[in-house]
Each structure stands twice: as C-alpha cells, then as structure tokens.
Short mmCIF file of C-alpha atoms in Angstrom, two decimals:
data_model
loop_
_atom_site.label_atom_id
_atom_site.label_comp_id
_atom_site.label_asym_id
_atom_site.label_seq_id
_atom_site.Cartn_x
_atom_site.Cartn_y
_atom_site.Cartn_z
CA MET G 469 -23.99 8.38 -2.23
CA ALA G 470 -27.90 8.70 -2.70
CA SER G 471 -27.91 5.00 -3.77
CA VAL G 472 -26.78 3.79 -0.31
CA ASN G 473 -29.42 1.95 1.63
CA VAL G 474 -30.65 3.85 4.58
CA PRO G 475 -33.60 2.04 5.90
CA ASP G 476 -36.47 3.67 7.57
CA GLY G 477 -37.24 2.86 11.19
CA LEU G 478 -33.66 3.09 12.43
CA ARG G 479 -31.59 5.67 14.09
CA TYR G 480 -28.28 6.81 12.88
CA THR G 481 -25.17 8.47 14.11
CA LYS G 482 -22.70 10.81 12.21
CA ASP G 483 -20.04 7.86 12.68
CA HIS G 484 -22.27 5.63 10.57
CA GLU G 485 -23.81 3.31 13.26
CA TRP G 486 -27.37 2.53 13.14
CA ALA G 487 -29.49 1.73 15.97
CA LYS G 488 -32.75 -0.16 16.19
CA ASN G 489 -35.23 0.08 19.08
CA GLU G 490 -36.36 -3.37 20.22
CA ALA G 491 -38.78 -2.95 23.12
CA GLY G 492 -36.46 -0.81 25.05
CA LYS G 493 -33.28 -2.72 24.15
CA VAL G 494 -31.27 -1.46 21.17
CA ARG G 495 -29.67 -3.31 18.48
CA VAL G 496 -26.54 -1.57 16.84
CA GLY G 497 -24.50 -2.17 13.79
CA VAL G 498 -22.73 -0.16 11.03
CA THR G 499 -24.40 1.46 7.94
CA ALA G 500 -24.11 0.43 4.49
CA PHE G 501 -22.30 3.43 3.74
CA ALA G 502 -19.58 2.30 6.36
CA VAL G 503 -19.29 -0.90 4.87
CA GLU G 504 -18.96 0.54 1.46
CA GLN G 505 -16.07 2.87 2.70
CA LEU G 506 -14.35 0.09 4.56
CA GLY G 507 -14.32 -2.76 1.95
CA ASP G 508 -14.00 -6.22 2.49
CA ILE G 509 -14.17 -6.57 6.30
CA THR G 510 -11.78 -9.16 7.98
CA LEU G 511 -11.82 -8.69 11.62
CA VAL G 512 -14.48 -7.39 14.07
CA GLU G 513 -13.74 -6.88 17.81
CA LEU G 514 -16.60 -6.57 20.06
CA PRO G 515 -17.16 -6.18 23.85
CA LYS G 516 -18.24 -8.94 26.04
CA VAL G 517 -21.80 -9.34 27.37
CA GLY G 518 -22.15 -7.17 30.54
CA THR G 519 -19.68 -4.31 29.41
CA LYS G 520 -20.96 -0.86 30.09
CA VAL G 521 -20.59 1.43 27.07
CA GLU G 522 -20.93 5.09 26.79
CA ALA G 523 -22.50 7.24 24.14
CA GLY G 524 -19.84 8.53 21.58
CA LYS G 525 -17.17 6.21 23.11
CA THR G 526 -15.60 3.33 21.31
CA PHE G 527 -17.07 -0.07 22.12
CA GLY G 528 -15.11 -2.05 19.45
CA THR G 529 -13.23 -2.21 16.25
CA VAL G 530 -13.98 -3.10 12.64
CA GLU G 531 -11.00 -3.77 10.30
CA SER G 532 -11.06 -4.02 6.49
CA VAL G 533 -8.12 -5.20 4.33
CA LYS G 534 -6.95 -1.39 3.97
CA THR G 535 -8.00 0.11 7.32
CA LEU G 536 -9.18 -0.12 10.93
CA SER G 537 -12.29 1.89 12.13
CA ASP G 538 -13.54 2.45 15.55
CA LEU G 539 -17.12 1.71 16.55
CA TYR G 540 -18.94 4.24 18.50
CA ALA G 541 -21.78 3.52 20.97
CA PRO G 542 -24.73 5.55 19.67
CA LEU G 543 -26.13 5.45 23.46
CA SER G 544 -24.93 4.75 26.88
CA GLY G 545 -26.02 1.34 28.60
CA THR G 546 -24.99 -2.22 29.14
CA VAL G 547 -24.18 -4.71 26.38
CA VAL G 548 -26.65 -7.65 26.82
CA ALA G 549 -25.88 -9.48 23.63
CA VAL G 550 -22.96 -9.77 21.12
CA ASN G 551 -23.17 -11.08 17.63
CA ASP G 552 -20.37 -13.92 18.05
CA ASP G 553 -20.86 -15.21 14.59
CA LEU G 554 -18.89 -12.28 13.43
CA ALA G 555 -15.85 -13.78 15.11
CA SER G 556 -15.68 -16.54 12.39
CA HIS G 557 -17.60 -14.60 9.73
CA PRO G 558 -16.86 -10.87 9.58
CA GLU G 559 -18.07 -10.89 5.76
CA TYR G 560 -21.55 -10.97 7.40
CA VAL G 561 -21.16 -7.24 7.86
CA ASN G 562 -20.44 -6.69 4.16
CA ASP G 563 -23.31 -9.34 3.23
CA GLY G 564 -26.02 -7.69 5.48
CA ALA G 565 -25.09 -4.57 7.35
CA TYR G 566 -28.63 -4.31 8.73
CA ASP G 567 -29.29 -7.74 9.63
CA LYS G 568 -26.90 -10.67 10.01
CA GLY G 569 -24.02 -8.03 10.38
CA TRP G 570 -25.41 -6.61 13.65
CA MET G 571 -22.97 -6.20 16.25
CA VAL G 572 -24.30 -5.72 19.82
CA VAL G 573 -27.57 -4.99 21.77
CA ILE G 574 -27.48 -2.48 24.41
CA GLU G 575 -29.86 -2.01 27.25
CA ALA G 576 -30.06 1.58 27.25
CA SER G 577 -29.66 3.53 30.56
CA ASP G 578 -32.13 5.75 29.27
CA ALA G 579 -34.28 5.02 26.25
CA SER G 580 -34.93 8.68 25.31
CA GLN G 581 -31.32 8.87 24.22
CA LEU G 582 -32.48 7.35 20.97
CA ASP G 583 -34.39 10.51 20.10
CA ALA G 584 -31.19 12.35 20.09
CA LEU G 585 -29.87 10.26 17.18
CA LEU G 586 -30.28 11.10 13.45
CA ASP G 587 -33.53 9.97 11.72
CA PRO G 588 -33.15 8.46 8.23
CA GLU G 589 -33.66 11.78 6.59
CA ALA G 590 -31.23 13.55 8.69
CA TYR G 591 -28.56 10.79 8.17
CA LYS G 592 -29.12 10.90 4.38
CA LYS G 593 -28.62 14.60 4.45
CA HIS G 594 -25.34 14.00 6.55
CA LEU G 595 -24.03 11.68 3.93
CA ALA G 596 -24.90 14.14 0.98
CA GLU G 597 -23.00 16.65 2.95
CA SER G 598 -19.93 14.75 3.74
CA ASP G 599 -19.70 13.39 0.09
CA HIS G 600 -17.24 15.51 -1.71
CA MET X 453 -10.14 9.69 -4.00
CA VAL X 454 -7.64 10.40 -1.30
CA PRO X 455 -4.76 13.21 -1.33
CA PHE X 456 -1.47 11.56 -1.66
CA ALA X 457 1.64 13.86 -1.70
CA GLY X 458 -0.14 16.57 -3.39
CA TRP X 459 -2.11 14.16 -5.80
CA GLU X 460 -5.72 12.96 -5.86
CA MET X 461 -5.60 9.28 -6.14
CA PRO X 462 -8.11 6.56 -5.96
CA VAL X 463 -7.72 3.93 -3.24
CA GLN X 464 -9.84 1.51 -4.97
CA TYR X 465 -12.17 1.06 -8.08
CA SER X 466 -14.17 -2.07 -8.14
CA GLY X 467 -12.79 -3.09 -4.53
CA LEU X 468 -9.48 -3.72 -3.09
CA VAL X 469 -9.67 -7.54 -2.91
CA ASP X 470 -11.33 -7.84 -6.34
CA GLU X 471 -8.44 -5.56 -7.86
CA HIS X 472 -5.77 -7.59 -6.03
CA HIS X 473 -6.92 -10.88 -7.22
CA ALA X 474 -7.28 -9.48 -11.08
CA VAL X 475 -3.55 -8.58 -10.84
CA ARG X 476 -2.37 -12.11 -9.67
CA LYS X 477 -4.67 -13.75 -12.00
CA ALA X 478 -5.21 -11.77 -14.96
CA ALA X 479 -3.98 -8.14 -15.18
CA GLY X 480 -4.48 -4.67 -13.52
CA LEU X 481 -3.93 -1.07 -14.57
CA PHE X 482 -2.41 1.43 -12.16
CA ASP X 483 -1.92 5.31 -12.78
CA VAL X 484 1.23 5.93 -10.90
CA SER X 485 1.97 9.55 -12.42
CA HIS X 486 2.71 10.69 -8.89
CA MET X 487 5.87 9.04 -9.35
CA GLY X 488 8.96 11.48 -10.12
CA GLU X 489 11.03 11.20 -13.08
CA LEU X 490 14.39 12.88 -13.32
CA ASP X 491 16.26 13.33 -16.37
CA LEU X 492 20.16 13.30 -16.21
CA ARG X 493 22.09 14.01 -19.34
CA GLY X 494 25.74 14.43 -20.31
CA GLU X 495 28.96 12.32 -20.10
CA HIS X 496 29.22 12.52 -16.36
CA ALA X 497 25.51 11.78 -15.85
CA ILE X 498 26.33 8.23 -14.95
CA ALA X 499 29.17 9.20 -12.44
CA VAL X 500 26.82 11.72 -10.89
CA VAL X 501 24.06 9.03 -10.29
CA ASN X 502 26.54 6.40 -9.22
CA TYR X 503 27.86 8.57 -6.54
CA LEU X 504 24.15 9.37 -5.10
CA VAL X 505 23.19 5.49 -4.90
CA THR X 506 24.02 2.38 -3.27
CA ASN X 507 23.83 0.07 -6.21
CA ASP X 508 26.15 0.18 -9.18
CA ILE X 509 24.86 1.62 -12.26
CA SER X 510 28.28 2.02 -14.00
CA LYS X 511 28.08 -1.73 -15.16
CA LEU X 512 24.37 -1.23 -16.28
CA GLU X 513 23.83 -2.07 -19.96
CA ASP X 514 22.06 0.38 -22.16
CA GLY X 515 18.32 -0.28 -21.97
CA HIS X 516 18.40 -1.83 -18.54
CA ALA X 517 17.17 -0.49 -15.27
CA ILE X 518 18.11 -1.38 -11.76
CA TYR X 519 16.70 -0.91 -8.23
CA THR X 520 18.73 0.96 -5.63
CA LEU X 521 18.80 3.10 -2.60
CA CYS X 522 19.71 6.81 -2.23
CA CYS X 523 21.12 7.38 1.14
CA ASN X 524 21.99 10.16 3.41
CA PRO X 525 25.66 10.38 4.72
CA GLU X 526 24.55 8.66 7.92
CA GLY X 527 23.50 5.68 5.73
CA GLY X 528 19.71 6.28 6.30
CA VAL X 529 17.48 6.08 3.28
CA HIS X 530 16.35 9.14 1.39
CA ASP X 531 14.47 7.12 -1.10
CA ASP X 532 14.31 4.09 -2.99
CA LEU X 533 14.65 4.44 -6.70
CA ILE X 534 14.66 2.86 -10.09
CA VAL X 535 17.51 3.98 -12.40
CA TYR X 536 17.08 3.51 -16.08
CA LYS X 537 20.12 3.75 -18.18
CA ALA X 538 19.00 4.83 -21.64
CA ALA X 539 22.69 5.48 -23.17
CA HIS X 540 25.99 6.12 -21.85
CA ASP X 541 25.06 9.77 -21.46
CA ARG X 542 21.41 9.55 -20.53
CA VAL X 543 19.70 8.34 -17.29
CA LEU X 544 16.18 8.47 -16.07
CA VAL X 545 15.74 8.23 -12.33
CA VAL X 546 12.27 7.42 -10.82
CA CYS X 547 11.51 8.22 -7.35
CA ASN X 548 8.75 8.05 -4.90
CA GLY X 549 6.01 10.91 -5.32
CA ALA X 550 6.19 11.77 -1.71
CA ASN X 551 9.97 12.36 -2.01
CA ARG X 552 10.07 14.21 -5.13
CA ASP X 553 10.96 17.56 -3.89
CA LYS X 554 13.92 15.96 -1.49
CA ILE X 555 15.28 13.77 -4.28
CA VAL X 556 15.04 16.85 -6.97
CA GLY X 557 17.13 18.83 -4.42
CA VAL X 558 19.70 16.05 -3.88
CA PHE X 559 20.05 15.29 -7.59
CA ALA X 560 20.06 18.85 -8.74
CA LYS X 561 22.74 19.98 -6.27
CA ALA X 562 25.08 16.96 -7.24
CA ALA X 563 24.27 17.52 -11.05
CA LYS X 564 25.24 21.24 -10.93
CA ASP X 565 28.43 21.98 -13.09
CA HIS X 566 28.73 18.16 -13.93
CA CYS X 567 25.58 17.22 -16.03
CA GLU X 568 22.08 18.45 -17.29
CA PHE X 569 19.27 17.93 -14.83
CA VAL X 570 15.52 18.17 -15.48
CA ASP X 571 12.58 17.19 -13.44
CA ARG X 572 10.13 15.84 -15.98
CA THR X 573 7.61 14.66 -13.32
CA ASP X 574 4.99 17.16 -14.47
CA GLU X 575 5.16 16.48 -18.16
CA THR X 576 5.48 12.64 -17.71
CA ALA X 577 2.66 10.37 -16.99
CA LEU X 578 3.40 6.68 -15.90
CA ILE X 579 0.82 3.71 -16.04
CA ALA X 580 1.84 0.24 -14.74
CA LEU X 581 0.15 -2.79 -16.50
CA GLN X 582 0.85 -5.81 -14.05
CA GLY X 583 -0.24 -9.43 -14.18
CA PRO X 584 0.35 -12.56 -16.11
CA LYS X 585 -1.92 -11.24 -18.92
CA ALA X 586 -0.11 -7.79 -19.23
CA TRP X 587 2.02 -8.90 -22.34
CA ASP X 588 -0.93 -10.36 -24.16
CA ILE X 589 -2.89 -7.22 -23.75
CA LEU X 590 0.16 -4.67 -24.64
CA ALA X 591 0.77 -6.97 -27.63
CA LYS X 592 -2.33 -5.58 -29.06
CA ALA X 593 -1.42 -2.11 -28.17
CA GLY X 594 1.74 -1.88 -30.46
CA ASP X 595 5.03 -3.76 -31.31
CA VAL X 596 6.49 -4.94 -27.97
CA SER X 597 7.58 -8.44 -29.39
CA ALA X 598 11.36 -7.62 -28.74
CA LEU X 599 10.96 -6.25 -25.18
CA ALA X 600 8.40 -9.31 -24.54
CA LYS X 601 11.57 -11.51 -24.96
CA LYS X 602 13.93 -9.69 -22.85
CA PRO X 603 14.48 -10.13 -18.94
CA ALA X 604 12.87 -8.08 -16.19
CA TYR X 605 14.12 -4.59 -15.78
CA SER X 606 14.74 -4.12 -19.47
CA PHE X 607 13.03 -1.25 -21.03
CA ASP X 608 12.68 0.19 -24.69
CA GLU X 609 10.86 2.77 -26.74
CA ALA X 610 7.52 1.55 -28.18
CA ARG X 611 4.76 3.04 -30.08
CA LEU X 612 1.37 2.20 -28.33
CA PHE X 613 -1.90 3.59 -29.93
CA ASN X 614 0.24 5.88 -31.92
CA VAL X 615 1.79 7.41 -28.85
CA ASP X 616 5.38 7.35 -28.27
CA CYS X 617 5.94 5.57 -25.02
CA THR X 618 8.88 4.15 -22.96
CA VAL X 619 7.84 0.66 -21.65
CA ALA X 620 9.91 -0.88 -18.94
CA ARG X 621 9.59 -4.43 -17.41
CA THR X 622 9.34 -3.32 -14.20
CA GLY X 623 6.74 -3.28 -11.57
CA TYR X 624 5.65 -3.12 -7.75
CA THR X 625 3.13 -6.12 -7.52
CA GLY X 626 5.35 -9.19 -7.88
CA GLU X 627 3.66 -10.21 -11.08
CA ASP X 628 5.17 -9.82 -14.81
CA GLY X 629 4.27 -6.79 -16.40
CA CYS X 630 5.33 -3.31 -17.30
CA GLU X 631 5.53 0.37 -16.60
CA ILE X 632 4.92 2.68 -19.39
CA PHE X 633 6.19 6.29 -19.72
CA MET X 634 4.32 8.70 -21.80
CA PRO X 635 3.85 12.50 -22.22
CA TRP X 636 1.32 13.77 -19.70
CA GLY X 637 -1.32 14.88 -22.12
CA GLU X 638 -1.72 11.34 -23.86
CA ALA X 639 -2.27 9.49 -20.71
CA GLU X 640 -6.15 9.40 -20.76
CA LYS X 641 -6.21 8.02 -24.11
CA VAL X 642 -3.47 5.22 -23.48
CA TRP X 643 -5.29 4.41 -20.11
CA ASN X 644 -8.94 4.14 -21.75
CA ALA X 645 -7.45 2.34 -24.84
CA LEU X 646 -5.89 -0.14 -22.62
CA LEU X 647 -8.72 -0.65 -20.50
CA GLU X 648 -10.70 -1.40 -23.53
CA ILE X 649 -8.52 -3.92 -25.20
CA GLY X 650 -7.70 -5.66 -21.96
CA LYS X 651 -11.35 -6.18 -21.00
CA GLU X 652 -11.40 -9.47 -22.51
CA HIS X 653 -8.25 -10.63 -20.71
CA GLY X 654 -9.87 -9.63 -17.32
CA LEU X 655 -7.77 -6.24 -17.06
CA LYS X 656 -9.14 -4.11 -14.08
CA PRO X 657 -8.24 -0.58 -13.20
CA CYS X 658 -6.42 -0.65 -9.69
CA GLY X 659 -6.03 1.71 -6.95
CA LEU X 660 -3.52 2.38 -4.26
CA GLY X 661 -4.96 -0.03 -1.82
CA CYS X 662 -4.26 -3.19 -3.51
CA ARG X 663 -1.08 -1.83 -4.84
CA ASP X 664 -0.04 -1.90 -1.04
CA THR X 665 -1.31 -5.50 -0.52
CA LEU X 666 0.36 -6.80 -3.58
CA ARG X 667 3.72 -5.24 -2.84
CA LEU X 668 3.49 -6.35 0.79
CA GLU X 669 2.95 -9.89 -0.22
CA CYS X 670 6.28 -9.78 -2.07
CA LYS X 671 7.88 -7.90 0.81
CA MET X 672 8.81 -4.98 -1.48
CA PRO X 673 9.57 -2.01 0.88
CA LEU X 674 7.44 1.03 1.09
CA TYR X 675 8.96 4.38 1.73
CA GLY X 676 7.79 5.76 5.01
CA GLN X 677 7.11 2.39 6.40
CA GLU X 678 9.98 -0.03 5.96
CA LEU X 679 12.35 2.58 4.64
CA ALA X 680 13.15 6.10 6.27
CA GLU X 681 15.92 8.53 7.09
CA ASP X 682 16.83 6.69 10.26
CA ILE X 683 16.61 3.14 8.78
CA ASN X 684 19.63 1.95 6.57
CA PRO X 685 19.17 -0.57 3.69
CA LEU X 686 21.15 -3.40 5.20
CA GLU X 687 18.70 -3.48 8.27
CA ALA X 688 15.92 -3.41 5.49
CA ALA X 689 17.36 -6.67 4.05
CA LEU X 690 18.40 -4.56 1.00
CA SER X 691 22.16 -5.32 1.17
CA TRP X 692 21.77 -6.87 -2.36
CA ALA X 693 21.31 -3.38 -3.49
CA VAL X 694 24.42 -2.02 -1.71
CA LYS X 695 27.73 -2.33 -3.56
CA PHE X 696 30.52 -1.44 -1.40
CA ASP X 697 33.05 -2.37 -3.94
CA LYS X 698 32.09 0.16 -6.66
CA GLY X 699 33.83 3.20 -5.08
CA ASP X 700 32.91 5.95 -3.01
CA PHE X 701 29.08 7.03 -2.67
CA VAL X 702 27.14 8.96 -0.19
CA GLY X 703 26.38 6.98 2.87
CA ARG X 704 29.25 4.35 2.29
CA ALA X 705 31.51 5.00 5.16
CA ALA X 706 28.55 4.91 7.58
CA LEU X 707 27.11 1.79 6.03
CA LEU X 708 30.41 0.02 6.14
CA ALA X 709 30.58 0.96 9.70
CA ALA X 710 27.24 -0.56 10.46
CA LYS X 711 28.12 -3.71 8.55
CA GLU X 712 31.32 -4.36 10.60
CA LYS X 713 29.62 -3.61 13.75
CA GLY X 714 26.88 -5.89 13.12
CA LEU X 715 23.29 -5.01 12.68
CA SER X 716 21.09 -4.30 15.70
CA ARG X 717 17.76 -4.74 14.22
CA LYS X 718 16.46 -6.44 11.15
CA LEU X 719 13.25 -6.25 9.12
CA VAL X 720 11.19 -9.51 9.44
CA GLY X 721 8.10 -11.10 7.87
CA LEU X 722 5.43 -11.64 10.45
CA GLU X 723 2.26 -13.97 10.25
CA MET X 724 -0.38 -13.27 12.82
CA VAL X 725 -1.11 -16.50 14.97
CA GLY X 726 -3.87 -14.85 17.05
CA ARG X 727 -6.84 -12.89 15.95
CA GLY X 728 -5.60 -9.48 15.07
CA ILE X 729 -4.23 -7.50 12.21
CA ALA X 730 -0.78 -5.80 12.65
CA ARG X 731 -0.88 -2.45 11.35
CA HIS X 732 1.88 0.37 10.50
CA GLY X 733 3.39 1.78 13.89
CA TYR X 734 2.15 -1.03 16.22
CA ASP X 735 4.57 -2.16 18.94
CA LEU X 736 6.22 -5.57 18.97
CA ARG X 737 6.77 -7.43 22.29
CA GLY X 738 9.05 -10.45 22.84
CA ALA X 739 6.57 -11.74 25.47
CA GLU X 740 2.79 -10.96 26.14
CA GLY X 741 2.66 -7.76 28.20
CA GLY X 742 6.45 -7.46 27.91
CA GLU X 743 8.84 -4.48 26.90
CA LYS X 744 8.55 -2.93 23.44
CA ILE X 745 11.26 -4.63 21.43
CA GLY X 746 10.36 -3.35 17.71
CA PHE X 747 7.70 -2.07 15.74
CA VAL X 748 5.33 -2.91 12.80
CA THR X 749 6.09 -1.27 9.45
CA SER X 750 3.47 -2.69 7.48
CA GLY X 751 0.59 -5.12 7.96
CA SER X 752 -2.73 -6.26 6.18
CA PRO X 753 -4.76 -9.19 5.59
CA SER X 754 -3.18 -11.02 2.42
CA PRO X 755 -5.90 -11.56 -0.19
CA THR X 756 -3.80 -14.18 -1.96
CA LEU X 757 -2.70 -16.14 1.42
CA GLY X 758 -6.02 -15.55 3.26
CA LYS X 759 -3.57 -14.80 6.30
CA ASN X 760 -2.81 -11.72 8.25
CA ILE X 761 0.43 -10.63 7.41
CA GLY X 762 2.96 -7.81 8.32
CA LEU X 763 6.61 -6.46 8.28
CA GLY X 764 8.45 -5.04 11.10
CA TYR X 765 11.74 -4.49 12.82
CA VAL X 766 13.09 -6.46 15.82
CA PRO X 767 16.54 -6.83 17.26
CA ALA X 768 18.75 -9.25 15.31
CA ASP X 769 18.47 -11.88 18.05
CA LYS X 770 14.82 -11.90 17.92
CA SER X 771 14.68 -12.07 13.87
CA ALA X 772 15.08 -15.97 13.33
CA ILE X 773 12.25 -17.82 11.54
CA GLY X 774 9.79 -19.22 13.95
CA GLN X 775 10.33 -16.52 16.68
CA LYS X 776 7.26 -16.01 18.65
CA LEU X 777 6.47 -12.16 19.08
CA PHE X 778 3.43 -10.27 20.23
CA VAL X 779 1.85 -7.48 18.11
CA ASP X 780 0.21 -4.81 20.39
CA CYS X 781 -3.09 -4.34 18.63
CA ARG X 782 -4.10 -1.24 20.17
CA GLY X 783 -3.77 -2.40 24.00
CA LYS X 784 -4.19 -6.40 23.06
CA ASP X 785 -1.16 -8.35 22.78
CA VAL X 786 -1.81 -10.88 19.83
CA GLU X 787 0.82 -13.58 19.00
CA ALA X 788 2.60 -13.56 15.75
CA VAL X 789 5.40 -15.58 14.33
CA VAL X 790 8.53 -14.60 12.26
CA VAL X 791 8.08 -16.39 8.62
CA LYS X 792 10.01 -16.68 5.84
CA THR X 793 9.65 -13.97 3.12
CA PRO X 794 8.38 -13.16 0.51
CA PHE X 795 5.08 -14.21 1.87
CA TYR X 796 4.31 -14.75 -2.04
CA LYS X 797 6.34 -15.58 -5.03
CA ARG X 798 4.81 -16.14 -8.39
CA ALA X 799 5.46 -19.46 -10.09
CA GLY X 800 8.05 -19.94 -12.64
CA ARG X 801 10.55 -17.48 -11.49
#
C-alpha cells in the first residue's frame, strides 16, 4: 500500500478519513486508501448543515457496488457545509478523494482536536501495519 | 483476499465493475475451486442421489447436468447443487464451498451400503470461463468443437493445454461459457494459459465481487441469502426444479403440504425508487414507517442496468409486479417497487 496517496498537510483517522484545517473550520473526506478498498462508489449519505457530530461517531455512509461503509467524524463540532454534488455524482469520491470528493466541513468545538489525529507519517505507518 | 468458507479468495482483481462488464461483453475467468465435488459410483448411485434431491436425475442423459435443490425433511434447503451424470453408474455432485461438510455428511450417509462415495474437493480445481467470447477462447485451448455445438448443461472430457479436464456448459453469470474441472495441481497452469490466450479477446480475471453482481442480475439464488434451511424452494421461485411426480425424495411430503396450503411468502425482485441500496438483511415494509413484512436477501447496484436492484421475501399478497414497498436502509425507509425478474437476460436465448 506504499503507493497510496497520503498528502502532506492533512490529518488522518485510523478509519481512513482525512481532515484539513481551513482557518478553524475543518474539511473532511475519505482517503485514497478507503476509496481503493471500496471500489466504485455509488451512494454517499451525508448529514444536513447544522447537524452536530461527535468525534468517532458515524456522520454518514458511503456505499460502493459491493459494500457499505460508515463515515466517522474525525472531531466533534457542527456541520457548516456539505458537498451536495455527491448526491448526483458519487463518483467524484473515486475521481478526487482529496478535492472534489470532500464530504463535509465541520466547525470544531475545540480546534485542538486536530492535533490528536494522525499526521501523514503516522497514517502511512497505520496503513503499512494493517496491510496483510 | 478475503476468507471464505476456509478459503482465501479474491473479491476483485482489476475492479468489480470492470470485471462485471468484461463478463457481459467479452469474457471473465473465475477460480471457483472452493466448490465441493462429490463423486458417486455404482449401479445405485443415481437412485441414491435422486432420493436426496428435488429435481429428477433419473431421466438425465449421459453427459448432461441439471440444477437441483437438496432439501431437509422439513422442505428447507440444505444446498443448491449441479448434478452431472457421466454414465448410468457415475454421478458428480457440485455443492457450495460453504456447505461442503454438511452435504458430504448427507451424501456419505445415504451412500453407505448402496454406492461408492468419495469427496474429491481437495484434489479437484474448478475454473469458470464465462462470457460471449468464452468459446472462442476455449477453442484455442483444445478441441471443444463437439461440446460447443451442444446445449447448455452438457459436459464432456476435453484435453486443454495437454491437461485432461472435464468441461461443462454451465455457469453462474447468465452468460454463455463453461466450467472446467481439472486435477488440483494443473490449475495454475491452465489458469495462466487461459488468461494468456484470452487476452486478445478481452478476457479478465474475475473475483467474488462481480460473481455476486452477475448472478444477482440474473436472479440466480445464493445459498445463505435467497436459500437457507428455513426457506423452501417453492418460496424461492424454484418450483421448476422440484419434481413431485418422480417418486419419493427427502422433503417431498413437507413440500407437497406447503404447496397445497399455499405459499405464505415469495421471493421477489426489487428496484429501488428512492435513493438507497437494499442490502442483505434489511427489513421490508409495506408502508413508510410501517410494520416489517419481509426482508432483503441480496441487493446491489446493477452495473449492467445502472439501477439499484435487490431480492427479498414478502408475503404472497404483496408480491405482485408493481407493488410498492419500503426498504429500511439503516433507519431510513426508501421506496422500492416489485419488478419482473430476471433483471437481466442475455440476448438470443
């Protein structure tokens, strides 16, 4: 899995979500590794703007042809933006996991939560360890 | 690779959807060596098998195979099988990998004192070559010209790449093609050689993932989902494979009683109307937020049709084409409609 794209400047969860700090607000999506595991994504269920999410709890689902996978919030806060394009274009997640496939923007209840997430090196290590 | 009934099996190679389309448009190669192969020999072999299964194999010609169920005494399904009649005293039974121990137990017990029984699963490999280009590819592997002219469910011996194989015109994808039995140790050679000669025809190695979407589009049942010990073949819309007039067989009395009483539930095809994908085990409701009236057995996006489809059991009075249902997609009721099946049928059949 060494070839999987893990961009610098993002934070990661062991459940394969990424989180990007944008001036206090945090953009969230799933990693290229998650996309590779899921295959062709056909349905993305996301919360509405204003929904409160809790770190480690599910905030939505991603379905591929084969399977359904929960999305886990990397941090607690309130959803302030949702990528509505994914309703009609779930394939955006396959095409651009780190850009047009973003899922929500969360206003963190406490911005320091980001520091508790994995940095790119730690996430790569996590991928290497779980690759059997 | 995922563990499956004690085997390590690939879910996908190049990608589920890519493999799915390869089988529908060109050809795909599946390693299905996890399937169980049971060998019964002797003058009573046919009678022994015929008593254990619902279809009538006594009328089967040599070199022909048949789909059948193997039921428990209550009429529920132990497994679905393909029975191959090689000669009047030789039968090969192919069962699902996950049911091998159970089916070996049932057949070994019935065979005792009546015919020879050998479980050949560990010494037999099975490779399925499926798709409209399958026979073009196979013709380059050996002389299969006679079999290529015979109808579906025929089988014959053939020498492919200098390996003695049994080639059967069977499959689990809804496309033309074959399944190839060979000695375990020869499988890697045959697999690699087929991929090599098939490349120019668009042949791709295929995993369990597309095997499931391909069979679902054709409404072929999967044991553990559409079929189970507490589901009978009549409910599963497989009454065509139950021959009450062939004489006694295990489950006959219970199935006859069920038939006379009238079926309480039926397997139906579903198409999602709302945004959602039905999955195995989801509840079916007659009205949004209403009571559970049935359950989903299989569901997936259909790569061929571009729709979300599924199969499920509902009460007989809710099984008509056009019936509106709701699938409880993890707490959200999504509208679905009962549709005609199979969802996909290949042209020219």
